[in-house]
mmCIF file of C-alpha atoms and ligand atoms in Angstrom:
data_model
loop_
_atom_site.group_PDB
_atom_site.id
_atom_site.type_symbol
_atom_site.label_atom_id
_atom_site.label_comp_id
_atom_site.label_asym_id
_atom_site.label_seq_id
_atom_site.Cartn_x
_atom_site.Cartn_y
_atom_site.Cartn_z
ATOM 1 C CA MET A 18 3.299 -32.896 -3.002
ATOM 2 C CA GLU A 19 6.962 -33.942 -2.913
ATOM 3 C CA ASN A 20 7.399 -37.685 -3.014
ATOM 4 C CA ALA A 21 8.072 -39.348 0.316
ATOM 5 C CA ARG A 22 11.670 -40.240 -0.429
ATOM 6 C CA SER A 23 12.827 -36.761 -1.465
ATOM 7 C CA LEU A 24 10.908 -35.229 1.410
ATOM 8 C CA ILE A 25 12.656 -37.463 3.948
ATOM 9 C CA ILE A 26 16.067 -36.818 2.341
ATOM 10 C CA SER A 27 15.496 -33.058 2.486
ATOM 11 C CA ARG A 28 14.240 -33.122 6.106
ATOM 12 C CA PHE A 29 16.707 -35.613 7.584
ATOM 13 C CA PRO A 30 19.958 -35.421 5.561
ATOM 14 C CA ASP A 31 22.089 -36.320 8.622
ATOM 15 C CA LEU A 32 20.054 -39.439 9.420
ATOM 16 C CA VAL A 33 20.218 -40.560 5.780
ATOM 17 C CA GLU A 34 23.974 -39.948 5.727
ATOM 18 C CA ALA A 35 24.392 -41.924 8.972
ATOM 19 C CA GLY A 36 22.368 -44.870 7.608
ATOM 20 C CA ILE A 37 19.677 -44.417 10.273
ATOM 21 C CA ILE A 38 17.221 -43.856 7.425
ATOM 22 C CA ARG A 39 17.480 -46.179 4.437
ATOM 23 C CA PHE A 40 15.501 -46.765 1.255
ATOM 24 C CA ASP A 41 14.086 -49.985 -0.221
ATOM 25 C CA GLU A 42 15.249 -51.947 2.806
ATOM 26 C CA PRO A 43 14.457 -55.696 2.446
ATOM 27 C CA LEU A 44 12.042 -56.446 5.287
ATOM 28 C CA SER A 45 12.829 -60.154 5.033
ATOM 29 C CA GLN A 46 15.995 -59.260 6.967
ATOM 30 C CA HIS A 47 13.941 -57.783 9.806
ATOM 31 C CA CYS A 48 11.512 -60.586 10.576
ATOM 32 C CA SER A 49 11.794 -64.135 11.870
ATOM 33 C CA PHE A 50 9.936 -65.628 8.862
ATOM 34 C CA ARG A 51 12.624 -64.213 6.504
ATOM 35 C CA ILE A 52 9.803 -63.187 4.167
ATOM 36 C CA GLY A 53 8.685 -59.794 2.875
ATOM 37 C CA GLY A 54 9.419 -57.217 0.200
ATOM 38 C CA PRO A 55 11.155 -53.870 0.677
ATOM 39 C CA ALA A 56 10.230 -50.909 2.860
ATOM 40 C CA GLU A 57 10.068 -47.750 0.789
ATOM 41 C CA LEU A 58 11.532 -45.829 3.757
ATOM 42 C CA PHE A 59 13.106 -47.567 6.744
ATOM 43 C CA CYS A 60 14.412 -45.895 9.874
ATOM 44 C CA GLU A 61 15.915 -46.909 13.193
ATOM 45 C CA PRO A 62 15.600 -43.815 15.414
ATOM 46 C CA GLN A 63 18.164 -43.609 18.195
ATOM 47 C CA ASN A 64 16.104 -41.610 20.635
ATOM 48 C CA ILE A 65 12.571 -40.387 21.295
ATOM 49 C CA GLY A 66 13.337 -36.990 19.749
ATOM 50 C CA GLN A 67 14.162 -38.599 16.402
ATOM 51 C CA LEU A 68 11.121 -40.852 16.644
ATOM 52 C CA ILE A 69 8.831 -37.879 17.226
ATOM 53 C CA ALA A 70 10.422 -35.852 14.401
ATOM 54 C CA LEU A 71 9.985 -38.742 11.944
ATOM 55 C CA LEU A 72 6.372 -39.341 12.971
ATOM 56 C CA ASP A 73 5.647 -35.624 12.696
ATOM 57 C CA VAL A 74 6.873 -35.537 9.084
ATOM 58 C CA ALA A 75 4.980 -38.741 8.251
ATOM 59 C CA LEU A 76 1.711 -37.459 9.726
ATOM 60 C CA THR A 77 2.045 -33.955 8.272
ATOM 61 C CA ASN A 78 2.601 -35.379 4.792
ATOM 62 C CA ARG A 79 0.164 -38.282 5.027
ATOM 63 C CA ILE A 80 2.933 -40.851 4.696
ATOM 64 C CA ASN A 81 1.836 -44.236 6.102
ATOM 65 C CA TYR A 82 3.999 -45.541 8.891
ATOM 66 C CA PHE A 83 4.401 -48.912 10.566
ATOM 67 C CA ILE A 84 6.119 -49.631 13.894
ATOM 68 C CA LEU A 85 8.361 -52.691 13.690
ATOM 69 C CA GLY A 86 9.658 -54.550 16.734
ATOM 70 C CA LYS A 87 11.786 -57.619 16.042
ATOM 71 C CA GLY A 88 9.374 -58.932 13.439
ATOM 72 C CA SER A 89 8.729 -62.249 15.180
ATOM 73 C CA ASN A 90 4.953 -62.152 14.852
ATOM 74 C CA LEU A 91 4.598 -60.831 11.319
ATOM 75 C CA LEU A 92 3.858 -62.010 7.814
ATOM 76 C CA ILE A 93 4.981 -59.107 5.629
ATOM 77 C CA SER A 94 3.666 -58.786 2.082
ATOM 78 C CA ASP A 95 5.871 -59.840 -0.826
ATOM 79 C CA LYS A 96 5.195 -56.383 -2.256
ATOM 80 C CA GLY A 97 6.779 -54.779 0.788
ATOM 81 C CA LEU A 98 5.433 -51.650 2.455
ATOM 82 C CA ASP A 99 4.882 -48.149 1.127
ATOM 83 C CA GLY A 100 5.719 -45.281 3.422
ATOM 84 C CA LEU A 101 7.836 -45.380 6.534
ATOM 85 C CA VAL A 102 8.776 -48.442 8.573
ATOM 86 C CA VAL A 103 10.010 -47.372 12.005
ATOM 87 C CA SER A 104 12.155 -50.035 13.642
ATOM 88 C CA THR A 105 12.521 -49.746 17.426
ATOM 89 C CA SER A 106 15.824 -51.671 17.385
ATOM 90 C CA ASN A 107 17.909 -48.738 18.705
ATOM 91 C CA LEU A 108 15.471 -47.819 21.482
ATOM 92 C CA ASN A 109 16.721 -50.646 23.616
ATOM 93 C CA LYS A 110 17.910 -49.412 27.016
ATOM 94 C CA LEU A 111 17.364 -51.563 30.103
ATOM 95 C CA SER A 112 17.801 -50.577 33.732
ATOM 96 C CA HIS A 113 17.324 -52.005 37.202
ATOM 97 C CA ASP A 114 16.072 -50.495 40.458
ATOM 98 C CA ASP A 115 15.479 -52.777 43.437
ATOM 99 C CA THR A 116 12.807 -55.290 42.305
ATOM 100 C CA CYS A 117 11.824 -53.278 39.208
ATOM 101 C CA LEU A 118 13.238 -53.472 35.702
ATOM 102 C CA SER A 119 12.660 -50.761 33.091
ATOM 103 C CA ALA A 120 12.858 -51.583 29.417
ATOM 104 C CA TRP A 121 12.528 -49.476 26.314
ATOM 105 C CA CYS A 122 10.378 -50.824 23.519
ATOM 106 C CA GLY A 123 13.243 -52.107 21.351
ATOM 107 C CA ALA A 124 15.018 -54.092 24.072
ATOM 108 C CA SER A 125 14.770 -57.817 23.489
ATOM 109 C CA LEU A 126 12.652 -59.870 25.848
ATOM 110 C CA LYS A 127 15.646 -62.197 26.134
ATOM 111 C CA ASP A 128 17.869 -59.382 27.446
ATOM 112 C CA LEU A 129 15.132 -58.280 29.841
ATOM 113 C CA CYS A 130 14.880 -61.821 31.222
ATOM 114 C CA GLY A 131 18.688 -62.012 31.374
ATOM 115 C CA LEU A 132 18.710 -58.874 33.529
ATOM 116 C CA ALA A 133 16.048 -60.361 35.813
ATOM 117 C CA LEU A 134 18.218 -63.438 36.283
ATOM 118 C CA GLU A 135 21.336 -61.324 36.887
ATOM 119 C CA HIS A 136 19.569 -59.538 39.746
ATOM 120 C CA GLY A 137 17.888 -62.666 41.153
ATOM 121 C CA LEU A 138 14.379 -61.478 40.271
ATOM 122 C CA THR A 139 11.598 -63.930 39.579
ATOM 123 C CA GLY A 140 8.400 -63.441 37.516
ATOM 124 C CA LEU A 141 9.635 -63.370 33.911
ATOM 125 C CA GLU A 142 10.925 -66.932 33.498
ATOM 126 C CA PHE A 143 7.973 -67.777 31.214
ATOM 127 C CA ALA A 144 9.123 -65.097 28.750
ATOM 128 C CA SER A 145 12.792 -65.988 28.475
ATOM 129 C CA GLY A 146 12.380 -67.987 25.257
ATOM 130 C CA ILE A 147 9.785 -65.775 23.534
ATOM 131 C CA PRO A 148 11.469 -64.017 20.608
ATOM 132 C CA GLY A 149 10.887 -60.324 20.028
ATOM 133 C CA SER A 150 11.072 -56.924 21.644
ATOM 134 C CA VAL A 151 9.482 -55.570 24.802
ATOM 135 C CA GLY A 152 7.239 -53.297 22.681
ATOM 136 C CA GLY A 153 6.029 -56.256 20.624
ATOM 137 C CA ALA A 154 5.496 -58.336 23.770
ATOM 138 C CA VAL A 155 3.393 -55.620 25.431
ATOM 139 C CA PHE A 156 1.459 -55.025 22.191
ATOM 140 C CA MET A 157 0.685 -58.773 21.962
ATOM 141 C CA ASN A 158 0.500 -59.511 25.706
ATOM 142 C CA ALA A 159 2.909 -62.292 24.805
ATOM 143 C CA GLY A 160 2.743 -65.378 26.958
ATOM 144 C CA ALA A 161 3.854 -68.960 27.401
ATOM 145 C CA TYR A 162 3.847 -71.782 29.932
ATOM 146 C CA GLY A 163 1.100 -70.222 32.045
ATOM 147 C CA GLY A 164 2.553 -66.692 32.184
ATOM 148 C CA GLU A 165 1.715 -63.519 30.295
ATOM 149 C CA ILE A 166 3.338 -60.092 30.090
ATOM 150 C CA LYS A 167 0.390 -58.661 32.012
ATOM 151 C CA ASP A 168 1.418 -60.660 35.108
ATOM 152 C CA ALA A 169 4.695 -58.750 35.519
ATOM 153 C CA LEU A 170 4.008 -55.347 33.964
ATOM 154 C CA TYR A 171 3.643 -52.384 36.328
ATOM 155 C CA CYS A 172 3.270 -49.390 33.973
ATOM 156 C CA SER A 173 4.228 -48.087 30.516
ATOM 157 C CA LYS A 174 5.054 -44.892 28.659
ATOM 158 C CA TYR A 175 3.635 -44.249 25.224
ATOM 159 C CA LEU A 176 3.059 -41.693 22.474
ATOM 160 C CA ILE A 177 -0.238 -40.782 20.861
ATOM 161 C CA PRO A 178 0.666 -40.406 17.208
ATOM 162 C CA ASP A 179 -1.226 -37.245 16.350
ATOM 163 C CA LEU A 180 0.281 -33.880 15.552
ATOM 164 C CA ASP A 181 -1.266 -31.998 18.488
ATOM 165 C CA ASN A 182 0.182 -34.482 20.931
ATOM 166 C CA LEU A 183 3.569 -34.894 19.226
ATOM 167 C CA ARG A 184 4.026 -31.105 19.236
ATOM 168 C CA SER A 185 2.840 -30.633 22.833
ATOM 169 C CA VAL A 186 5.222 -29.799 25.696
ATOM 170 C CA ASP A 187 5.029 -33.329 27.088
ATOM 171 C CA PRO A 188 4.097 -35.841 24.391
ATOM 172 C CA VAL A 189 5.079 -38.866 26.511
ATOM 173 C CA LYS A 190 2.037 -40.296 28.322
ATOM 174 C CA HIS A 191 1.732 -42.888 31.111
ATOM 175 C CA LEU A 192 -0.403 -46.008 31.433
ATOM 176 C CA LYS A 193 -0.991 -47.914 34.653
ATOM 177 C CA ALA A 194 -1.126 -51.710 34.440
ATOM 178 C CA GLU A 195 -4.938 -51.890 34.408
ATOM 179 C CA GLN A 196 -5.141 -49.286 31.629
ATOM 180 C CA HIS A 197 -3.458 -51.695 29.183
ATOM 181 C CA PHE A 198 -6.719 -53.713 28.940
ATOM 182 C CA PHE A 199 -4.754 -56.917 28.582
ATOM 183 C CA SER A 200 -6.451 -60.152 27.614
ATOM 184 C CA TYR A 201 -5.333 -63.242 25.701
ATOM 185 C CA ARG A 202 -2.828 -61.911 23.087
ATOM 186 C CA ARG A 203 -4.465 -58.502 23.291
ATOM 187 C CA SER A 204 -3.669 -55.062 24.677
ATOM 188 C CA ILE A 205 -4.826 -51.519 24.179
ATOM 189 C CA PHE A 206 -1.851 -50.970 21.855
ATOM 190 C CA GLN A 207 -3.684 -52.972 19.172
ATOM 191 C CA SER A 208 -6.182 -50.131 18.830
ATOM 192 C CA GLY A 209 -3.476 -48.432 16.749
ATOM 193 C CA ASP A 210 -3.836 -45.249 18.781
ATOM 194 C CA PHE A 211 -0.682 -45.626 20.851
ATOM 195 C CA ILE A 212 3.025 -46.238 20.289
ATOM 196 C CA HIS A 213 4.686 -48.070 23.146
ATOM 197 C CA LEU A 214 7.899 -46.449 24.400
ATOM 198 C CA SER A 215 8.876 -48.296 27.569
ATOM 199 C CA SER A 216 7.583 -50.369 30.457
ATOM 200 C CA VAL A 217 8.436 -51.066 34.053
ATOM 201 C CA PHE A 218 8.177 -54.665 35.276
ATOM 202 C CA ARG A 219 7.732 -55.322 38.989
ATOM 203 C CA LEU A 220 9.245 -58.643 40.023
ATOM 204 C CA ARG A 221 9.986 -60.533 43.246
ATOM 205 C CA ARG A 222 13.247 -61.635 44.798
ATOM 206 C CA GLY A 223 14.086 -65.237 44.011
ATOM 207 C CA ASP A 224 16.897 -67.746 44.032
ATOM 208 C CA PRO A 225 19.070 -67.152 40.916
ATOM 209 C CA GLN A 226 19.768 -70.894 40.625
ATOM 210 C CA VAL A 227 16.072 -71.757 40.628
ATOM 211 C CA ILE A 228 15.333 -68.963 38.124
ATOM 212 C CA ALA A 229 18.132 -70.124 35.807
ATOM 213 C CA GLN A 230 16.975 -73.733 36.030
ATOM 214 C CA ARG A 231 13.366 -72.822 35.161
ATOM 215 C CA MET A 232 14.546 -70.745 32.165
ATOM 216 C CA GLN A 233 16.680 -73.637 30.958
ATOM 217 C CA GLU A 234 13.828 -76.137 31.356
ATOM 218 C CA LEU A 235 11.474 -73.957 29.322
ATOM 219 C CA GLU A 236 14.123 -73.411 26.636
ATOM 220 C CA GLN A 237 14.607 -77.182 26.377
ATOM 221 C CA GLN A 238 10.851 -77.708 26.098
ATOM 222 C CA ARG A 239 10.722 -75.213 23.216
ATOM 223 C CA TRP A 240 13.522 -76.947 21.348
ATOM 224 C CA ALA A 241 11.892 -80.335 21.952
ATOM 225 C CA ARG A 242 8.418 -79.309 20.763
ATOM 226 C CA GLN A 243 8.817 -76.399 18.340
ATOM 227 C CA PRO A 244 10.603 -76.070 14.991
ATOM 228 C CA MET A 245 13.189 -73.639 16.379
ATOM 229 C CA ASP A 246 15.671 -74.454 13.586
ATOM 230 C CA LEU A 247 13.450 -73.090 10.784
ATOM 231 C CA PRO A 248 12.197 -69.550 10.119
ATOM 232 C CA SER A 249 8.648 -69.023 11.383
ATOM 233 C CA ALA A 250 6.499 -66.534 13.250
ATOM 234 C CA GLY A 251 5.662 -68.886 16.115
ATOM 235 C CA SER A 252 2.086 -70.082 16.565
ATOM 236 C CA VAL A 253 0.140 -68.958 13.528
ATOM 237 C CA PHE A 254 -3.273 -69.152 15.164
ATOM 238 C CA LYS A 255 -4.705 -68.098 18.495
ATOM 239 C CA ARG A 256 -5.749 -70.991 20.689
ATOM 240 C CA PRO A 257 -9.472 -71.520 20.129
ATOM 241 C CA GLU A 258 -11.433 -71.896 23.348
ATOM 242 C CA GLY A 259 -11.549 -75.559 24.370
ATOM 243 C CA PHE A 260 -9.195 -76.875 21.654
ATOM 244 C CA PHE A 261 -5.501 -77.220 20.837
ATOM 245 C CA THR A 262 -4.717 -75.774 17.424
ATOM 246 C CA GLY A 263 -1.893 -78.190 16.697
ATOM 247 C CA LYS A 264 -4.153 -81.213 17.326
ATOM 248 C CA LEU A 265 -6.988 -79.821 15.169
ATOM 249 C CA VAL A 266 -4.559 -79.263 12.279
ATOM 250 C CA ASP A 267 -2.942 -82.666 12.763
ATOM 251 C CA ASP A 268 -6.333 -84.410 12.905
ATOM 252 C CA CYS A 269 -7.141 -82.866 9.506
ATOM 253 C CA GLY A 270 -4.109 -84.714 8.118
ATOM 254 C CA LEU A 271 -2.245 -81.458 7.482
ATOM 255 C CA ARG A 272 1.074 -82.222 9.221
ATOM 256 C CA GLY A 273 3.729 -81.235 6.666
ATOM 257 C CA PHE A 274 1.133 -79.803 4.250
ATOM 258 C CA GLN A 275 3.153 -77.650 1.850
ATOM 259 C CA ILE A 276 2.544 -74.910 -0.716
ATOM 260 C CA GLY A 277 5.647 -73.487 -2.405
ATOM 261 C CA GLY A 278 8.282 -72.999 0.292
ATOM 262 C CA ALA A 279 5.819 -72.836 3.187
ATOM 263 C CA ALA A 280 4.647 -75.841 5.177
ATOM 264 C CA VAL A 281 2.787 -76.823 8.309
ATOM 265 C CA SER A 282 5.621 -77.870 10.616
ATOM 266 C CA ASP A 283 6.209 -81.608 11.025
ATOM 267 C CA LYS A 284 7.179 -80.971 14.620
ATOM 268 C CA HIS A 285 4.329 -78.695 15.756
ATOM 269 C CA CYS A 286 1.222 -78.361 13.600
ATOM 270 C CA GLY A 287 0.423 -74.917 15.028
ATOM 271 C CA PHE A 288 3.502 -73.518 13.277
ATOM 272 C CA ILE A 289 4.035 -72.773 9.592
ATOM 273 C CA VAL A 290 7.697 -72.816 8.597
ATOM 274 C CA ASN A 291 9.696 -71.349 5.749
ATOM 275 C CA LEU A 292 11.499 -74.336 4.226
ATOM 276 C CA GLY A 293 13.480 -72.001 1.971
ATOM 277 C CA GLY A 294 12.325 -69.377 -0.502
ATOM 278 C CA ALA A 295 8.754 -69.227 0.844
ATOM 279 C CA THR A 296 6.765 -66.156 -0.145
ATOM 280 C CA ALA A 297 4.074 -64.421 1.879
ATOM 281 C CA ALA A 298 1.617 -65.694 -0.736
ATOM 282 C CA ASP A 299 2.725 -69.296 -0.017
ATOM 283 C CA VAL A 300 2.235 -68.836 3.739
ATOM 284 C CA LEU A 301 -1.127 -67.176 3.228
ATOM 285 C CA ALA A 302 -2.272 -70.032 0.986
ATOM 286 C CA VAL A 303 -1.300 -72.561 3.678
ATOM 287 C CA ILE A 304 -3.121 -70.488 6.324
ATOM 288 C CA ARG A 305 -6.313 -70.285 4.239
ATOM 289 C CA HIS A 306 -6.238 -74.013 3.493
ATOM 290 C CA VAL A 307 -5.736 -74.917 7.167
ATOM 291 C CA GLN A 308 -8.560 -72.553 8.224
ATOM 292 C CA LYS A 309 -10.908 -74.051 5.626
ATOM 293 C CA GLU A 310 -10.141 -77.669 6.536
ATOM 294 C CA VAL A 311 -10.420 -77.094 10.303
ATOM 295 C CA SER A 312 -13.651 -75.181 9.859
ATOM 296 C CA GLU A 313 -15.205 -77.841 7.609
ATOM 297 C CA ARG A 314 -14.101 -80.778 9.719
ATOM 298 C CA PHE A 315 -14.533 -79.413 13.256
ATOM 299 C CA GLY A 316 -16.584 -76.233 12.852
ATOM 300 C CA VAL A 317 -13.812 -74.272 14.581
ATOM 301 C CA ARG A 318 -12.772 -70.877 13.254
ATOM 302 C CA LEU A 319 -9.012 -70.389 13.548
ATOM 303 C CA GLU A 320 -8.097 -66.757 14.012
ATOM 304 C CA THR A 321 -4.538 -65.733 13.121
ATOM 305 C CA GLU A 322 -2.231 -64.697 15.939
ATOM 306 C CA LEU A 323 0.487 -63.555 13.544
ATOM 307 C CA ARG A 324 -0.186 -60.193 11.967
ATOM 308 C CA LEU A 325 -0.547 -59.853 8.205
ATOM 309 C CA ILE A 326 1.186 -56.654 7.145
ATOM 310 C CA GLY A 327 0.787 -54.957 3.767
ATOM 311 C CA GLU A 328 -1.132 -55.895 0.648
ATOM 312 C CA ALA A 329 -1.878 -59.643 0.325
HETATM 313 C C1 LIG B 12 9.885 -69.413 17.224
HETATM 314 C C2 LIG B 12 8.857 -68.471 17.800
HETATM 315 C C3 LIG B 12 8.245 -68.771 18.999
HETATM 316 C C4 LIG B 12 7.290 -67.910 19.540
HETATM 317 N N1 LIG B 12 6.720 -68.222 20.734
HETATM 318 C C5 LIG B 12 5.833 -67.386 21.293
HETATM 319 C C6 LIG B 12 5.267 -67.669 22.565
HETATM 320 O O1 LIG B 12 5.577 -68.655 23.221
HETATM 321 N N2 LIG B 12 4.335 -66.794 23.055
HETATM 322 C C7 LIG B 12 3.982 -65.658 22.391
HETATM 323 O O2 LIG B 12 3.151 -64.890 22.904
HETATM 324 N N3 LIG B 12 4.508 -65.368 21.190
HETATM 325 C C8 LIG B 12 5.417 -66.183 20.628
HETATM 326 N N4 LIG B 12 5.966 -65.888 19.408
HETATM 327 C C9 LIG B 12 5.482 -64.693 18.676
HETATM 328 C C10 LIG B 12 6.298 -63.420 18.971
HETATM 329 O O3 LIG B 12 7.560 -63.757 19.488
HETATM 330 C C11 LIG B 12 5.581 -62.485 19.945
HETATM 331 O O4 LIG B 12 4.306 -62.112 19.470
HETATM 332 C C12 LIG B 12 6.400 -61.216 20.225
HETATM 333 O O5 LIG B 12 5.867 -60.582 21.372
HETATM 334 C C13 LIG B 12 6.404 -60.206 19.060
HETATM 335 O O6 LIG B 12 7.359 -59.202 19.357
HETATM 336 P P1 LIG B 12 8.140 -58.455 18.176
HETATM 337 O O7 LIG B 12 9.027 -57.425 18.770
HETATM 338 O O8 LIG B 12 8.800 -59.410 17.285
HETATM 339 O O9 LIG B 12 6.934 -57.722 17.457
HETATM 340 P P2 LIG B 12 6.685 -57.559 15.886
HETATM 341 O O10 LIG B 12 6.452 -58.894 15.291
HETATM 342 O O11 LIG B 12 7.749 -56.721 15.295
HETATM 343 O O12 LIG B 12 5.335 -56.721 15.911
HETATM 344 C C14 LIG B 12 4.128 -57.310 16.370
HETATM 345 C C15 LIG B 12 3.087 -56.188 16.431
HETATM 346 O O13 LIG B 12 3.469 -55.287 17.482
HETATM 347 C C16 LIG B 12 3.518 -53.945 16.989
HETATM 348 N N5 LIG B 12 4.571 -53.244 17.740
HETATM 349 C C17 LIG B 12 5.836 -53.654 17.967
HETATM 350 N N6 LIG B 12 6.481 -52.755 18.729
HETATM 351 C C18 LIG B 12 5.603 -51.738 18.967
HETATM 352 C C19 LIG B 12 5.674 -50.503 19.692
HETATM 353 N N7 LIG B 12 6.788 -50.126 20.311
HETATM 354 N N8 LIG B 12 4.571 -49.722 19.729
HETATM 355 C C20 LIG B 12 3.428 -50.092 19.077
HETATM 356 N N9 LIG B 12 3.302 -51.235 18.367
HETATM 357 C C21 LIG B 12 4.386 -52.055 18.337
HETATM 358 C C22 LIG B 12 3.843 -54.083 15.512
HETATM 359 O O14 LIG B 12 3.390 -52.939 14.791
HETATM 360 C C23 LIG B 12 3.051 -55.349 15.148
HETATM 361 O O15 LIG B 12 1.714 -55.027 14.847
HETATM 362 C C24 LIG B 12 6.930 -66.719 18.847
HETATM 363 C C25 LIG B 12 7.560 -66.413 17.643
HETATM 364 C C26 LIG B 12 8.525 -67.262 17.122
HETATM 365 C C27 LIG B 12 9.215 -66.895 15.840
#
């Protein structure tokens, strides 16, 4: 079989020429941790047609693919990723209709919340400071300050990445809110069977001044409590039932614990930060050490919230 690179060049010469498909793209430039080796093939489709065509070629030729949002919840291997990384960055349209907002997967949550504010719609204030894309937020059921994506989401469109579906007359499918099977940092998208395309959020009319003030307050709280000035992937671990991760880690004496360029944040012990030049191996070593210490001392198993991508 042709190798993946020459196959993609021969099938999509225009996209390669236009820079929409690139080779050996450093993934450290596409994630908030600033860590990760190269993507063998990297593409930023500009529409659903291109996305489907790329997935079709990947599936037909057994080329692995990975869907990348804004990379704010990922630890990507130092070895990078074989196959195709599909960034949703260009699938980023937003629109407004009465009290509903529609967002494509690659739109940033920040822009979505900005649009809500612009139209005096309340219900997404909690999300205004969460980094990442709408697709990533739906995938993760992202949440903060008592709110979760599930509270505002009305419905979504998605693709089933198999050849029969991609080649069917209408490959775009619909999910109602309850069909997302949302729970704490979970959604049906984590089954790996679906690719999120867009969502509609149903909000309520509110006072723009009150909405803006709440967004500002939450932003200030983030800057006060989280290491926003250093590269990270947010909270590394899910919150274990009945405990606060940061306190468990702190009580183990691990504040500032460092391996290579990666360290438990001084400011918030639930975060691991890249102090400069950290590798994925450094971060993973810190994670394993924290998990071991917390388990031995408190008998609590810390499960990672960030997603480990590629070979460790
Ligand atoms: C400083 C900081 C603070 C943070 N604070 C919070 C917080 O308060 N609350 C919170 O919940 N999270 C928080 N996070 C984590 C992160 O912002 C969220 O998990 C976010 O929703 C991830 O979105 P993303 O676009 O970056 O997804 P990515 O990191 O790119 O991807 C995450 C997963 O989603 C999948 N994915 C992305 N798009 C699609 C798609 N269209 N279809 C199918 N799968 C897809 C990817 O394959 C991957 O498995 C924080 C992160 C940082 C860096």
